[in-house]
PDB file of C-alpha atoms in Angstrom:
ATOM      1  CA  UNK A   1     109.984  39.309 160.926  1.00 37.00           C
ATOM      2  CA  UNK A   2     106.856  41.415 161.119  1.00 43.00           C
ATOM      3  CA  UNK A   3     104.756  40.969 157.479  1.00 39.00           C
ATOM      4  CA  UNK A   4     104.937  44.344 156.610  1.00 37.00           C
ATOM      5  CA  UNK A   5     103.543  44.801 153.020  1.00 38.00           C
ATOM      6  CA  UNK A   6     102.954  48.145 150.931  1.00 38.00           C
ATOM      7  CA  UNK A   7      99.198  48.864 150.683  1.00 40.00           C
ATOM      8  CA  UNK A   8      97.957  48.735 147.031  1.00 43.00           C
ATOM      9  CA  UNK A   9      96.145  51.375 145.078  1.00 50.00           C
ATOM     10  CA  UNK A  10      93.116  49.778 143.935  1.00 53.00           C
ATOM     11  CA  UNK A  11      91.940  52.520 142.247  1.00 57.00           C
ATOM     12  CA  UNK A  12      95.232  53.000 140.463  1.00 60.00           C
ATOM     13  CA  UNK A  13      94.848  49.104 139.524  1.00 78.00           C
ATOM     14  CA  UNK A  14      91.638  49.644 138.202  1.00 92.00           C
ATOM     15  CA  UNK A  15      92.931  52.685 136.125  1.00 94.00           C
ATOM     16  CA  UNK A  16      95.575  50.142 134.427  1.00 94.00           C
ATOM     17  CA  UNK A  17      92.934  47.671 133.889  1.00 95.00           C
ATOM     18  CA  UNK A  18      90.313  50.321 132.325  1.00 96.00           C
ATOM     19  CA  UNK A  19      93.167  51.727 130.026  1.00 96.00           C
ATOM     20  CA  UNK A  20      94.368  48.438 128.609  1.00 97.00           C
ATOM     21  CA  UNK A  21      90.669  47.223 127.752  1.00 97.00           C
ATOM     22  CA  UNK A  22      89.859  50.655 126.782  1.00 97.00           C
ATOM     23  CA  UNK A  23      92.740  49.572 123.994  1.00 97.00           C
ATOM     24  CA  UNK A  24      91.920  46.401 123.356  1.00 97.00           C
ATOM     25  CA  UNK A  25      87.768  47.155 122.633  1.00 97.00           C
ATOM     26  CA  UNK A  26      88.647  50.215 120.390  1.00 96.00           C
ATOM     27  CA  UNK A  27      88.821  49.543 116.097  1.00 96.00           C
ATOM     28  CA  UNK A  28      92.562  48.163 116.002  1.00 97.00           C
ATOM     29  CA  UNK A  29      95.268  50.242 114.390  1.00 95.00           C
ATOM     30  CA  UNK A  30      98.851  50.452 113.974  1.00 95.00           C
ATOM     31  CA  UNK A  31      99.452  52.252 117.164  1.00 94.00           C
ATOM     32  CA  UNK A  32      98.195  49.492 118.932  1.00 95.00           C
ATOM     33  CA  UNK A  33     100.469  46.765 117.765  1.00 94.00           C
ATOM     34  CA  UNK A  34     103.571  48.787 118.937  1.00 94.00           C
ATOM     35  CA  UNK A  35     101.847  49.396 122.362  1.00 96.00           C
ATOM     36  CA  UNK A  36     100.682  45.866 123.158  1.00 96.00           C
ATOM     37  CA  UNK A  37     104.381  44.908 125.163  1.00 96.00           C
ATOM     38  CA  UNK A  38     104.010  48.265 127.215  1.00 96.00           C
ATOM     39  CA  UNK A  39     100.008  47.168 127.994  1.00 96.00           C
ATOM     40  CA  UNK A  40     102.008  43.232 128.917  1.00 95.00           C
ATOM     41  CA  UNK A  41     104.076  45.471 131.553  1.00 94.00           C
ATOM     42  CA  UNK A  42     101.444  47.762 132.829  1.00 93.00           C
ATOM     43  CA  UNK A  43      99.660  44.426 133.582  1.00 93.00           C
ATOM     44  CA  UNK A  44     102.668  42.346 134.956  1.00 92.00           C
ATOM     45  CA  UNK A  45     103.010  44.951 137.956  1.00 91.00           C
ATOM     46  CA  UNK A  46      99.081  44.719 138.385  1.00 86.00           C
ATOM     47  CA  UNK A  47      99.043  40.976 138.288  1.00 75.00           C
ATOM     48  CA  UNK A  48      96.928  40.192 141.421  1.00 77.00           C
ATOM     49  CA  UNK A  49      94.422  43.176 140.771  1.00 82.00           C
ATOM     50  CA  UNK A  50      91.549  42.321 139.785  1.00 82.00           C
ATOM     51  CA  UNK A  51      90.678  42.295 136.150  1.00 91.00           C
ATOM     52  CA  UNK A  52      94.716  41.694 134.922  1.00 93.00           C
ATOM     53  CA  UNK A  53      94.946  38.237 134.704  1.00 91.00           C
ATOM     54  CA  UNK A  54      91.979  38.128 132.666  1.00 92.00           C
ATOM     55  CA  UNK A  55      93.305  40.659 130.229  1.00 95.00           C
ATOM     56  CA  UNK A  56      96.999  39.445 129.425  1.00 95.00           C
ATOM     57  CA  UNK A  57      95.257  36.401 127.206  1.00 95.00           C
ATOM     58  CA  UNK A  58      93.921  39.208 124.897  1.00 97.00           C
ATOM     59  CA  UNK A  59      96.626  41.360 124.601  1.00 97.00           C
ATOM     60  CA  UNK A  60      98.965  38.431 124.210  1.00 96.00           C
ATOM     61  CA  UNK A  61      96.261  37.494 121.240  1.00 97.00           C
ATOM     62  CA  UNK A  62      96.414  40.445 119.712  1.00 97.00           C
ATOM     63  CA  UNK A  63      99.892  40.076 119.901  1.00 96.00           C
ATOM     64  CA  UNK A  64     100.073  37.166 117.612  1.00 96.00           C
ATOM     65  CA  UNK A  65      97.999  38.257 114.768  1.00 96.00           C
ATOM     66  CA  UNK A  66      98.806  40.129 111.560  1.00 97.00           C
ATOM     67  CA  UNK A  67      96.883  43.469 111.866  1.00 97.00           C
ATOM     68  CA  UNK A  68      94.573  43.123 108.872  1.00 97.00           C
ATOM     69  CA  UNK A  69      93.323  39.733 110.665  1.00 97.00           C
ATOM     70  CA  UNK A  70      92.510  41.665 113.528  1.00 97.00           C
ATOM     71  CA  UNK A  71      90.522  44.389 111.729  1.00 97.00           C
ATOM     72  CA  UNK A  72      88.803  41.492 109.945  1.00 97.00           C
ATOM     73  CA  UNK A  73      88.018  40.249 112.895  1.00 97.00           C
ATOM     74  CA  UNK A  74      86.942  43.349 114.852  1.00 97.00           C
ATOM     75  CA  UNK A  75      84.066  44.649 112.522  1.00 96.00           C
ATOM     76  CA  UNK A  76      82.804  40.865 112.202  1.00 96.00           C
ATOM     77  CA  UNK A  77      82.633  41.002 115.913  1.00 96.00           C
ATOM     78  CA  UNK A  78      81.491  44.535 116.441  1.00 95.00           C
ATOM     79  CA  UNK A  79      80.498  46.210 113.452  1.00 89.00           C
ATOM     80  CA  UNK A  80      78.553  43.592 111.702  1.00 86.00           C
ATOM     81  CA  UNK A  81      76.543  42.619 115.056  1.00 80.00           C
ATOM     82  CA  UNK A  82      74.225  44.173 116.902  1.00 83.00           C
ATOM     83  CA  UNK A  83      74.511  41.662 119.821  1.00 88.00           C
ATOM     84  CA  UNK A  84      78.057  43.070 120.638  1.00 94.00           C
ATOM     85  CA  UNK A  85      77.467  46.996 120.924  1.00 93.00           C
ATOM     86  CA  UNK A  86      79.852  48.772 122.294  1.00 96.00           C
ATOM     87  CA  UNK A  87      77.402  51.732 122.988  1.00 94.00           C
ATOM     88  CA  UNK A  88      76.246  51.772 126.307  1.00 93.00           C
ATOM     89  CA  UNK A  89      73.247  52.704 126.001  1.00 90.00           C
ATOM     90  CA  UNK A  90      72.202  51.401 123.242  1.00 87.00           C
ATOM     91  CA  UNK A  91      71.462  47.891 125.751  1.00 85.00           C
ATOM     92  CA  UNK A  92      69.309  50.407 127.670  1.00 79.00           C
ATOM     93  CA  UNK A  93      67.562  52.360 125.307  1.00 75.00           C
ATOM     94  CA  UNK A  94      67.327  51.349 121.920  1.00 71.00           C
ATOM     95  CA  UNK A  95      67.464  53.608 119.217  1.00 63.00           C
ATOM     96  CA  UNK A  96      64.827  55.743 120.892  1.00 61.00           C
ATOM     97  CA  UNK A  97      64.129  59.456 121.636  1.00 67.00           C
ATOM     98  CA  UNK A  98      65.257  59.230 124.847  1.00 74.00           C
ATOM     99  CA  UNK A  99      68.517  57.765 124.468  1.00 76.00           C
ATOM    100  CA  UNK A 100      69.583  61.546 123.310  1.00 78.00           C
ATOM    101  CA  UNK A 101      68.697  62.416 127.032  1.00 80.00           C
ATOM    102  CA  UNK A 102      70.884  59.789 127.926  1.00 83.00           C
ATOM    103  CA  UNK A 103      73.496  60.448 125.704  1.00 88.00           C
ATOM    104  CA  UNK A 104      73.843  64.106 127.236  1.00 87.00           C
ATOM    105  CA  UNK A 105      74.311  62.756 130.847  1.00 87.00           C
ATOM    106  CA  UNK A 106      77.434  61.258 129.713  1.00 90.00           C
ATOM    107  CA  UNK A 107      78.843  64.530 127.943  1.00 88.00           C
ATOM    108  CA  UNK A 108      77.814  66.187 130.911  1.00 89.00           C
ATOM    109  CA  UNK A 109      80.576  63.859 133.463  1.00 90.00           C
ATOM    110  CA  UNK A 110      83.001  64.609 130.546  1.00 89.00           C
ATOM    111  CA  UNK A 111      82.693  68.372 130.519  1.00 87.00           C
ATOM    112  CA  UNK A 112      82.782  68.344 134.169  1.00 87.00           C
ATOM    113  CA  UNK A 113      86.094  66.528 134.558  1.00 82.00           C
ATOM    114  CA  UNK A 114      87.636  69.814 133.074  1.00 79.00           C
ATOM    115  CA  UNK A 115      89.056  67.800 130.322  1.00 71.00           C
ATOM    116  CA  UNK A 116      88.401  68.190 126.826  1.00 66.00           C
ATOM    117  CA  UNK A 117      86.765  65.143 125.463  1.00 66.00           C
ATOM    118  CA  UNK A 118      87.505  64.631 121.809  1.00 69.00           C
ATOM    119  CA  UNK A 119      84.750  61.563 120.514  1.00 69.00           C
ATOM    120  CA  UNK A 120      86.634  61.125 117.370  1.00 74.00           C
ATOM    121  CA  UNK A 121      82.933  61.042 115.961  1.00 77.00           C
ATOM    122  CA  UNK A 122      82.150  58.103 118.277  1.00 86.00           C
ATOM    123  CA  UNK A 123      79.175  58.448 120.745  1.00 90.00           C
ATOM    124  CA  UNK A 124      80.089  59.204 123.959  1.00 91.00           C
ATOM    125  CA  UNK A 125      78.705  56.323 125.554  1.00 94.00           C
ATOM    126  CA  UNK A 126      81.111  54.354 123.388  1.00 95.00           C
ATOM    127  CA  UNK A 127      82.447  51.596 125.707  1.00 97.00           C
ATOM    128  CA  UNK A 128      85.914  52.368 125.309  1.00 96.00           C
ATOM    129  CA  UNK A 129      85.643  55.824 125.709  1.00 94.00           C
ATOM    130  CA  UNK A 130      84.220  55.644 129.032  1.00 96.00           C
ATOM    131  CA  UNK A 131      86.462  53.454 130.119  1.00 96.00           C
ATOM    132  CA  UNK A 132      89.470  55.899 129.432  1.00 94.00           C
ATOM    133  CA  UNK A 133      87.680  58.673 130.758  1.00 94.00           C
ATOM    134  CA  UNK A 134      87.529  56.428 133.803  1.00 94.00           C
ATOM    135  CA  UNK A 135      91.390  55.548 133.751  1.00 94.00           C
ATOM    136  CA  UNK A 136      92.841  58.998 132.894  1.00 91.00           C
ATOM    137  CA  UNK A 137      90.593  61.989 133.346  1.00 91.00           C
ATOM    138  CA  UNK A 138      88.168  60.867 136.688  1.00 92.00           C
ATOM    139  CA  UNK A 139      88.321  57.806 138.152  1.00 93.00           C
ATOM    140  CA  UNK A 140      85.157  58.478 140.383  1.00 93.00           C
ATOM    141  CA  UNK A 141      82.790  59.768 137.706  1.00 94.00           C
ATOM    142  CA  UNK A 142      83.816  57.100 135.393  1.00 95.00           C
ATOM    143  CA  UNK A 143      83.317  54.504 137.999  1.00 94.00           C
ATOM    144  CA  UNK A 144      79.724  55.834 138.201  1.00 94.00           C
ATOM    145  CA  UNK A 145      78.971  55.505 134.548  1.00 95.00           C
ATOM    146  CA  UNK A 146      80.663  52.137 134.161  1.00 96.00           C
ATOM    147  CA  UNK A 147      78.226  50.940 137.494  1.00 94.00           C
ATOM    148  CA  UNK A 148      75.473  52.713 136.248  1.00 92.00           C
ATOM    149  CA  UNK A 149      75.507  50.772 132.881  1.00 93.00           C
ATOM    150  CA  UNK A 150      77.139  47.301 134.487  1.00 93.00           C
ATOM    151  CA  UNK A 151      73.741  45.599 132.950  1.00 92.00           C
ATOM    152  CA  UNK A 152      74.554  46.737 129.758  1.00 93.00           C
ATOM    153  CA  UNK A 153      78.177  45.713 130.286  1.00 95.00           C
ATOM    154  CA  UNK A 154      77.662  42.417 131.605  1.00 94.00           C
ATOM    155  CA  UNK A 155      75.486  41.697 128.713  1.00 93.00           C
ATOM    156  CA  UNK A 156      77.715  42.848 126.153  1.00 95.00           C
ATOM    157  CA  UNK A 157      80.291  40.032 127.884  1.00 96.00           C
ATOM    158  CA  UNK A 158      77.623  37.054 128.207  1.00 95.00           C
ATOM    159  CA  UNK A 159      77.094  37.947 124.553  1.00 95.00           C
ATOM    160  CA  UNK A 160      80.937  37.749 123.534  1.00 97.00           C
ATOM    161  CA  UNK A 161      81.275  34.785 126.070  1.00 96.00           C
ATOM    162  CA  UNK A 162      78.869  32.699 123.963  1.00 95.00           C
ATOM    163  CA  UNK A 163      80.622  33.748 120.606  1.00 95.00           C
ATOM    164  CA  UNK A 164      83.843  32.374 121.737  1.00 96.00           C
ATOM    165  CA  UNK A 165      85.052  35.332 121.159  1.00 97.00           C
ATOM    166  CA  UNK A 166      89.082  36.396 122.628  1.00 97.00           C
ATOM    167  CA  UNK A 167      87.280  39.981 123.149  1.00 98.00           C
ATOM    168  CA  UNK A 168      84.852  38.712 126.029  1.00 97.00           C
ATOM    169  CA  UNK A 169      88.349  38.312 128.182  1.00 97.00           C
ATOM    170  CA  UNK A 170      88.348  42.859 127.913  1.00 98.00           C
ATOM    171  CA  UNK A 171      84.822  42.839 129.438  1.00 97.00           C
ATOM    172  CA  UNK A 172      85.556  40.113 131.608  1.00 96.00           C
ATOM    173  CA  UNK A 173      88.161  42.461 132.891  1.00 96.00           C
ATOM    174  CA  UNK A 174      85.998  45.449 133.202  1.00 96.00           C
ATOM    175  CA  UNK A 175      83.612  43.631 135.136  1.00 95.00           C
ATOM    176  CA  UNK A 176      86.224  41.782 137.726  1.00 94.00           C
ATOM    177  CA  UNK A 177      86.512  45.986 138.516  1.00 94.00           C
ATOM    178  CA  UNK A 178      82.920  46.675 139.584  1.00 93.00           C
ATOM    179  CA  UNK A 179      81.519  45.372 143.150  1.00 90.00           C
ATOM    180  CA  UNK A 180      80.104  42.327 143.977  1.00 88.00           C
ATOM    181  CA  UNK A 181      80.403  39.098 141.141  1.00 87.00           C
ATOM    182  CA  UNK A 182      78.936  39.075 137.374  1.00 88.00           C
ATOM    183  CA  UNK A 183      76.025  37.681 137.215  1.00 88.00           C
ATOM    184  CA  UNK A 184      75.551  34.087 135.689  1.00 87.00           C
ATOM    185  CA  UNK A 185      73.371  34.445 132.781  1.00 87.00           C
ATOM    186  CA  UNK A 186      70.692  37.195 131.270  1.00 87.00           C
ATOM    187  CA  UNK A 187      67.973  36.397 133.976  1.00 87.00           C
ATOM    188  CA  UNK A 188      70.172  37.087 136.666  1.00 87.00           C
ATOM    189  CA  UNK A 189      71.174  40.436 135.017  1.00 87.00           C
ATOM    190  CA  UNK A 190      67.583  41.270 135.251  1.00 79.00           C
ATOM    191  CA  UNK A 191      67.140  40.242 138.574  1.00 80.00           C
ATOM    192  CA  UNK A 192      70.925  42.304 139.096  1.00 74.00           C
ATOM    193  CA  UNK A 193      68.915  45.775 137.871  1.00 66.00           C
ATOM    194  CA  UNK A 194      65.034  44.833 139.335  1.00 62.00           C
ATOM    195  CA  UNK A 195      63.371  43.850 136.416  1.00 48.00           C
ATOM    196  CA  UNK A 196      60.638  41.286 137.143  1.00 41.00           C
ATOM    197  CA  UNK A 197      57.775  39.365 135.241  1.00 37.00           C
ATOM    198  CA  UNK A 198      59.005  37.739 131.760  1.00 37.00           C
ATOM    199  CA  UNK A 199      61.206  37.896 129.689  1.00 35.00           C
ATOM    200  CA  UNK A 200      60.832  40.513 126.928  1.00 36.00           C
ATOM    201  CA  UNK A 201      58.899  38.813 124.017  1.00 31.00           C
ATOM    202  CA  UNK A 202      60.937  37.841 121.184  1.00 31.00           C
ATOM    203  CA  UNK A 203      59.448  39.843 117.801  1.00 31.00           C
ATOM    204  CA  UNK A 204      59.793  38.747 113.880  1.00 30.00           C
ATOM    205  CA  UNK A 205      63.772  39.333 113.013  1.00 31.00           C
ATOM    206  CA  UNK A 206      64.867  39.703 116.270  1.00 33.00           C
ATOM    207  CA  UNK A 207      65.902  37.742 118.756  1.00 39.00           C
ATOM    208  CA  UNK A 208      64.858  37.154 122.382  1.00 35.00           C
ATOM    209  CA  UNK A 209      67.480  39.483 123.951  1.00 38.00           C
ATOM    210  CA  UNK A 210      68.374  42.065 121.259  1.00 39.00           C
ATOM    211  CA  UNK A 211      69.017  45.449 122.543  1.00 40.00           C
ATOM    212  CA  UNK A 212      66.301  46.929 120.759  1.00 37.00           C
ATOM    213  CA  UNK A 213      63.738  44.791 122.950  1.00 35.00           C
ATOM    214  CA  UNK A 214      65.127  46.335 126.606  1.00 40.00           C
ATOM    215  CA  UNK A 215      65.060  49.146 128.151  1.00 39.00           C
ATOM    216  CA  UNK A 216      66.132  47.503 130.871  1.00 40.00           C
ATOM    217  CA  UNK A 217      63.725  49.238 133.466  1.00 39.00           C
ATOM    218  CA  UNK A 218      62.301  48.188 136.701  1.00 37.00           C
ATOM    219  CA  UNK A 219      58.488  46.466 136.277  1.00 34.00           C
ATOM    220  CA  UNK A 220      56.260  47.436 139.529  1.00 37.00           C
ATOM    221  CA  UNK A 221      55.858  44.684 141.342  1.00 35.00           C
ATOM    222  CA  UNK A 222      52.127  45.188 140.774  1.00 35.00           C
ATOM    223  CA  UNK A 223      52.431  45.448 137.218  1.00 33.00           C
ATOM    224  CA  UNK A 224      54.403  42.391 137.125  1.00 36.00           C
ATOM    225  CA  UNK A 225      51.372  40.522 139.121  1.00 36.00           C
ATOM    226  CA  UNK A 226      48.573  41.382 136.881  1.00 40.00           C
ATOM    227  CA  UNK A 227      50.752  39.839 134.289  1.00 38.00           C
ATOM    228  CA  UNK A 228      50.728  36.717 135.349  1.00 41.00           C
ATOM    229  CA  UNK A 229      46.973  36.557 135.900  1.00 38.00           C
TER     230      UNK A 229
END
């Protein structure tokens, strides 16, 4: 018998995966509890795309907890840390002038889906944001954002990896969707966007890798060498 098999959609794969950890990263509510079996299906079909497996642990967490435990939990994880931003560009930028610049670019992908984008008075570089935009209004310009900002997503999830926490397994996810593997650790996500030289210096109150000490920006290569002179 000739091994016929049905080609898969991996863009529609990726959609499912984007939605569900679009869910999963967003404040939970009491919507979410009553969607978490439909989110179990969507990812039982998509089982062997990239990005599932690694979800259904969280969603079967989230599952299994009262809600006020999980809202506890959330805004210890997110709200009360600034090592677990959700924002985008925050990684990238800081709370600088130009972030605002940067901020635009991504209300200018939503206005030109043709969909109205409602932020709920979130930024628009809010992680799960994009990643809906990605899953329901355009796959290809949300693609773009979410590669364009993979450094700041990949250190969001070394940062929840290292916490222990069940949420790393949604970035995880995110990141099983992008080309090429994660990188291992923080260095090699500077290597990943072509930053060389050190490390940026740690300052009083902060530490080493805080967002506020990137951009994460490319250092000429001859910059880089009169540093280490």
């Amino acid at each position: 018998m000739i091994g016929l098999r049905r080609q898969v959609d991996r863009r529609r794969d990726d959609r499912v995966v984007h939605l569900v950890a679009a869910r999963c990263l967003d404040y939970p509510e009491e919507d979410l509890l009553g969607s978490l079996p439909t989110m179990l299906g969507a990812l039982a079909e998509h089982g062997d795309s990239p990005g599932a497996s690694e979800l259904r642990p969280l969603v079967e967490h989230l599952a299994s907890r009262p809600l006020a435990e999980l809202q506890r939990a959330y805004v210890d994880t997110f709200d009360l840390s600034r090592k677990h931003a959700l924002y985008l560009s925050y990684w990238t930028d800081g709370d600088t002038r130009r972030r605002g610049e940067v901020l635009g670019r991504f209300k200018t992908a939503y206005r030109g889906s043709g969909f109205v984008v409602d932020t709920h008075g979130e930024l628009p570089d809010y992680l799960p944001m994009v990643l809906e935009f990605a899953a329901r209004a355009d796959t290809d310009a949300g693609a773009k954002l979410l590669q364009d900002y993979r450094a700041s997503i990949e250190l969001l999830r070394i940062a929840l990896q290292e916490r222990e926490s069940p949420y790393a397994a949604a970035v995880v996810a995110v990141c099983a969707t992008l080309p090429g593997p994660s990188p291992v650790d923080r260095a090699a996500v500077m290597e990943m966007v072509g930053m060389s030289g050190p490390h940026p210096t740690e300052s009083v109150g902060l530490d080493p890798y805080d967002p506020r000490l990137l951009p994460l920006q490319a250092v000429p290569s001859t910059v880089a060498a009169g540093a280490g002179t």
